[in-house]
mmCIF file of C-alpha atoms and ligand atoms in Angstrom:
data_model
loop_
_atom_site.group_PDB
_atom_site.id
_atom_site.type_symbol
_atom_site.label_atom_id
_atom_site.label_comp_id
_atom_site.label_asym_id
_atom_site.label_seq_id
_atom_site.Cartn_x
_atom_site.Cartn_y
_atom_site.Cartn_z
ATOM 1 C CA MET A 16 -18.208 -127.568 -32.243
ATOM 2 C CA ILE A 17 -19.903 -128.041 -35.605
ATOM 3 C CA ASP A 18 -21.662 -131.113 -34.237
ATOM 4 C CA ARG A 19 -22.836 -129.010 -31.288
ATOM 5 C CA ILE A 20 -24.441 -126.564 -33.685
ATOM 6 C CA PHE A 21 -26.072 -129.373 -35.641
ATOM 7 C CA GLN A 22 -27.261 -130.891 -32.353
ATOM 8 C CA LEU A 23 -28.921 -127.603 -31.450
ATOM 9 C CA PHE A 24 -30.850 -127.673 -34.724
ATOM 10 C CA ALA A 25 -31.711 -131.333 -34.192
ATOM 11 C CA THR A 26 -33.245 -130.645 -30.767
ATOM 12 C CA ARG A 27 -34.745 -127.170 -31.297
ATOM 13 C CA GLY A 28 -34.789 -126.557 -35.050
ATOM 14 C CA SER A 29 -38.267 -127.925 -35.652
ATOM 15 C CA GLU A 30 -39.823 -125.185 -33.500
ATOM 16 C CA ALA A 31 -41.859 -122.590 -35.359
ATOM 17 C CA TYR A 32 -40.200 -119.465 -36.664
ATOM 18 C CA PHE A 33 -42.172 -116.744 -34.906
ATOM 19 C CA GLY A 34 -45.391 -115.880 -36.617
ATOM 20 C CA GLU A 35 -44.358 -117.576 -39.870
ATOM 21 C CA ALA A 36 -45.268 -120.932 -41.372
ATOM 22 C CA VAL A 37 -41.693 -122.294 -41.500
ATOM 23 C CA SER A 38 -39.596 -123.925 -38.769
ATOM 24 C CA GLN A 39 -36.442 -122.427 -37.268
ATOM 25 C CA GLU A 40 -34.304 -124.885 -39.209
ATOM 26 C CA GLU A 41 -36.110 -124.247 -42.517
ATOM 27 C CA HIS A 42 -35.694 -120.524 -41.956
ATOM 28 C CA ALA A 43 -31.964 -120.857 -41.180
ATOM 29 C CA LEU A 44 -31.339 -123.091 -44.209
ATOM 30 C CA GLN A 45 -33.274 -120.782 -46.523
ATOM 31 C CA THR A 46 -31.401 -117.713 -45.259
ATOM 32 C CA ALA A 47 -28.044 -119.446 -45.799
ATOM 33 C CA PHE A 48 -29.077 -120.626 -49.253
ATOM 34 C CA LEU A 49 -30.137 -117.124 -50.291
ATOM 35 C CA ALA A 50 -26.749 -115.839 -49.064
ATOM 36 C CA GLU A 51 -24.977 -118.496 -51.117
ATOM 37 C CA GLN A 52 -27.079 -117.696 -54.192
ATOM 38 C CA GLY A 53 -26.318 -114.028 -53.634
ATOM 39 C CA GLY A 54 -22.590 -114.713 -53.885
ATOM 40 C CA ALA A 55 -21.845 -113.922 -50.227
ATOM 41 C CA GLU A 56 -18.461 -114.705 -48.678
ATOM 42 C CA ASP A 57 -18.257 -117.907 -46.639
ATOM 43 C CA SER A 58 -18.276 -116.023 -43.322
ATOM 44 C CA LEU A 59 -21.521 -114.259 -44.275
ATOM 45 C CA ILE A 60 -23.117 -117.524 -45.396
ATOM 46 C CA VAL A 61 -22.217 -118.923 -41.962
ATOM 47 C CA ALA A 62 -23.698 -115.809 -40.317
ATOM 48 C CA ALA A 63 -26.874 -116.283 -42.373
ATOM 49 C CA LEU A 64 -27.167 -119.909 -41.269
ATOM 50 C CA LEU A 65 -26.662 -119.015 -37.603
ATOM 51 C CA HIS A 66 -28.294 -115.574 -37.384
ATOM 52 C CA ASP A 67 -31.185 -116.788 -35.224
ATOM 53 C CA VAL A 68 -29.219 -119.275 -33.116
ATOM 54 C CA GLY A 69 -30.167 -117.131 -30.103
ATOM 55 C CA HIS A 70 -33.728 -118.377 -30.513
ATOM 56 C CA LEU A 71 -32.484 -121.959 -30.198
ATOM 57 C CA LEU A 72 -30.428 -121.203 -27.098
ATOM 58 C CA HIS A 73 -32.981 -119.638 -24.834
ATOM 59 C CA GLY A 74 -35.978 -121.346 -23.359
ATOM 60 C CA LEU A 75 -38.535 -118.608 -23.964
ATOM 61 C CA PRO A 76 -41.826 -119.537 -25.619
ATOM 62 C CA GLU A 77 -41.988 -118.938 -29.363
ATOM 63 C CA ASN A 78 -44.766 -116.338 -29.206
ATOM 64 C CA ILE A 79 -42.739 -114.106 -26.913
ATOM 65 C CA ALA A 80 -43.070 -110.988 -29.139
ATOM 66 C CA ALA A 81 -46.856 -111.302 -29.038
ATOM 67 C CA GLN A 82 -46.558 -110.949 -25.274
ATOM 68 C CA GLY A 83 -44.780 -107.634 -25.682
ATOM 69 C CA ILE A 84 -41.350 -108.991 -24.765
ATOM 70 C CA ASP A 85 -38.238 -108.486 -26.885
ATOM 71 C CA SER A 86 -36.174 -111.658 -26.473
ATOM 72 C CA ARG A 87 -32.980 -109.891 -27.700
ATOM 73 C CA HIS A 88 -32.057 -113.091 -29.474
ATOM 74 C CA GLU A 89 -29.432 -111.317 -31.593
ATOM 75 C CA GLU A 90 -27.375 -110.573 -28.480
ATOM 76 C CA ALA A 91 -27.723 -114.075 -27.081
ATOM 77 C CA GLY A 92 -26.692 -115.442 -30.477
ATOM 78 C CA GLU A 93 -23.714 -113.123 -30.799
ATOM 79 C CA ALA A 94 -22.489 -113.906 -27.274
ATOM 80 C CA TRP A 95 -22.618 -117.626 -27.937
ATOM 81 C CA LEU A 96 -21.076 -117.437 -31.414
ATOM 82 C CA THR A 97 -18.193 -115.234 -30.211
ATOM 83 C CA GLN A 98 -16.756 -118.305 -28.482
ATOM 84 C CA TYR A 99 -16.166 -119.896 -31.873
ATOM 85 C CA PHE A 100 -16.267 -117.305 -34.660
ATOM 86 C CA GLY A 101 -14.751 -113.913 -35.444
ATOM 87 C CA PRO A 102 -16.547 -110.595 -36.116
ATOM 88 C CA GLU A 103 -17.229 -111.390 -39.796
ATOM 89 C CA VAL A 104 -19.723 -113.940 -38.483
ATOM 90 C CA THR A 105 -20.790 -112.437 -35.165
ATOM 91 C CA GLU A 106 -21.275 -108.789 -36.185
ATOM 92 C CA PRO A 107 -23.874 -109.371 -38.926
ATOM 93 C CA VAL A 108 -25.681 -111.659 -36.447
ATOM 94 C CA ARG A 109 -25.616 -109.018 -33.724
ATOM 95 C CA LEU A 110 -26.773 -106.326 -36.151
ATOM 96 C CA HIS A 111 -29.474 -108.160 -38.083
ATOM 97 C CA VAL A 112 -32.275 -106.787 -35.921
ATOM 98 C CA THR A 113 -30.808 -103.281 -35.934
ATOM 99 C CA ALA A 114 -30.559 -103.591 -39.739
ATOM 100 C CA LYS A 115 -34.326 -103.858 -39.906
ATOM 101 C CA ARG A 116 -34.659 -100.599 -37.952
ATOM 102 C CA TYR A 117 -32.066 -99.113 -40.330
ATOM 103 C CA LEU A 118 -33.874 -100.199 -43.503
ATOM 104 C CA CYS A 119 -37.186 -98.887 -42.166
ATOM 105 C CA ALA A 120 -35.529 -95.480 -41.757
ATOM 106 C CA VAL A 121 -33.699 -95.271 -45.105
ATOM 107 C CA GLU A 122 -36.176 -97.128 -47.367
ATOM 108 C CA PRO A 123 -39.797 -96.145 -46.716
ATOM 109 C CA GLU A 124 -40.973 -98.886 -49.103
ATOM 110 C CA TYR A 125 -39.142 -101.511 -47.015
ATOM 111 C CA LEU A 126 -41.451 -101.023 -44.058
ATOM 112 C CA ALA A 127 -44.451 -101.905 -46.222
ATOM 113 C CA THR A 128 -42.897 -105.281 -47.085
ATOM 114 C CA LEU A 129 -42.594 -106.498 -43.482
ATOM 115 C CA SER A 130 -44.738 -109.403 -42.357
ATOM 116 C CA PRO A 131 -47.201 -108.767 -39.509
ATOM 117 C CA ALA A 132 -44.929 -110.620 -37.040
ATOM 118 C CA SER A 133 -41.901 -108.647 -38.168
ATOM 119 C CA LEU A 134 -43.793 -105.374 -37.885
ATOM 120 C CA GLU A 135 -44.916 -106.259 -34.382
ATOM 121 C CA SER A 136 -41.363 -106.957 -33.220
ATOM 122 C CA LEU A 137 -40.061 -103.789 -34.947
ATOM 123 C CA TYR A 138 -41.775 -101.598 -32.393
ATOM 124 C CA LEU A 139 -40.528 -103.713 -29.505
ATOM 125 C CA GLN A 140 -37.041 -103.273 -30.962
ATOM 126 C CA GLY A 141 -37.320 -99.469 -30.984
ATOM 127 C CA GLY A 142 -39.024 -98.652 -34.315
ATOM 128 C CA PRO A 143 -37.245 -97.042 -37.317
ATOM 129 C CA MET A 144 -33.820 -95.502 -36.563
ATOM 130 C CA SER A 145 -33.294 -91.800 -35.954
ATOM 131 C CA PRO A 146 -30.863 -89.967 -38.317
ATOM 132 C CA GLU A 147 -28.187 -90.154 -35.588
ATOM 133 C CA GLU A 148 -28.674 -93.886 -35.232
ATOM 134 C CA VAL A 149 -28.456 -94.269 -39.032
ATOM 135 C CA ALA A 150 -25.073 -92.472 -39.048
ATOM 136 C CA THR A 151 -23.741 -94.611 -36.200
ATOM 137 C CA PHE A 152 -24.938 -97.785 -37.902
ATOM 138 C CA GLU A 153 -23.271 -96.848 -41.195
ATOM 139 C CA SER A 154 -19.973 -96.312 -39.392
ATOM 140 C CA ASN A 155 -19.776 -100.039 -38.583
ATOM 141 C CA ARG A 156 -17.443 -101.658 -41.138
ATOM 142 C CA LEU A 157 -19.792 -104.629 -41.422
ATOM 143 C CA PHE A 158 -23.070 -102.729 -41.775
ATOM 144 C CA ARG A 159 -23.503 -103.714 -45.452
ATOM 145 C CA GLU A 160 -23.152 -107.375 -44.512
ATOM 146 C CA ALA A 161 -25.758 -106.914 -41.768
ATOM 147 C CA VAL A 162 -28.175 -105.282 -44.236
ATOM 148 C CA ALA A 163 -27.624 -108.051 -46.804
ATOM 149 C CA LEU A 164 -28.268 -110.670 -44.108
ATOM 150 C CA ARG A 165 -31.444 -108.848 -43.135
ATOM 151 C CA ARG A 166 -32.825 -109.024 -46.675
ATOM 152 C CA TRP A 167 -32.144 -112.761 -46.944
ATOM 153 C CA ASP A 168 -33.672 -113.200 -43.484
ATOM 154 C CA ASP A 169 -36.841 -111.426 -44.617
ATOM 155 C CA ALA A 170 -37.124 -113.566 -47.739
ATOM 156 C CA ALA A 171 -36.437 -116.902 -46.010
ATOM 157 C CA LYS A 172 -39.994 -117.764 -45.052
ATOM 158 C CA GLU A 173 -41.157 -119.796 -47.988
ATOM 159 C CA VAL A 174 -43.172 -122.882 -47.111
ATOM 160 C CA GLY A 175 -41.932 -126.116 -48.672
ATOM 161 C CA LEU A 176 -38.913 -124.616 -50.463
ATOM 162 C CA GLU A 177 -36.294 -127.289 -51.268
ATOM 163 C CA VAL A 178 -32.850 -126.148 -50.097
ATOM 164 C CA PRO A 179 -29.594 -127.922 -49.128
ATOM 165 C CA GLY A 180 -29.380 -129.278 -45.558
ATOM 166 C CA LEU A 181 -26.979 -128.460 -42.718
ATOM 167 C CA GLU A 182 -24.211 -130.780 -43.980
ATOM 168 C CA HIS A 183 -23.905 -128.599 -47.072
ATOM 169 C CA TYR A 184 -22.407 -125.913 -44.805
ATOM 170 C CA ARG A 185 -19.990 -128.039 -42.739
ATOM 171 C CA THR A 186 -16.839 -127.067 -44.645
ATOM 172 C CA ARG A 187 -17.708 -123.377 -44.502
ATOM 173 C CA LEU A 188 -18.466 -123.634 -40.791
ATOM 174 C CA GLU A 189 -15.116 -125.308 -40.183
ATOM 175 C CA GLY A 190 -13.358 -122.682 -42.262
ATOM 176 C CA ALA A 191 -14.945 -119.850 -40.287
ATOM 177 C CA LEU A 192 -14.008 -121.270 -36.857
ATOM 178 C CA ARG A 193 -11.487 -119.254 -34.861
ATOM 179 C CA CYS A 194 -8.321 -121.300 -34.414
HETATM 180 FE FE1 FE L 12 -34.406 -114.625 -38.968
#
């Protein structure tokens, strides 16, 4: 299973991370590293590493958002990860796009920090949440984890940043696997 994940990165990980100057694999590794630096639990570090695995699974072109299409990669990723991991991994992955809509609603200054590509996809994803949606989101027991993941995701776009590779996460991945 772990080798399957690494294989996915080996074959698709060098593709560009939409609208940013880093690759999918660089983005995943930076997100995981920020989670580790932030003192996250192992399951959340695993979620950070795999949060965009949906992009590696589907065959859609990388500039799909620019064509006005929401690839719903968070759902594809969650569906695939559910085969192997429990909700502590899959829920933050499923919610990491929704968390952006949440943050845009509760932190006006957050919206101003989004990159052009992220802003473009925000509107495809439904724009900032309504107060009702905010309340529903906060009722999820893992919403804080999803928000934390979102912030690392946003920051993980630094060109040329030296971070540990995939192997660094093998033990955590194994530990998070559903028996
Ligand atoms: Fe991401």
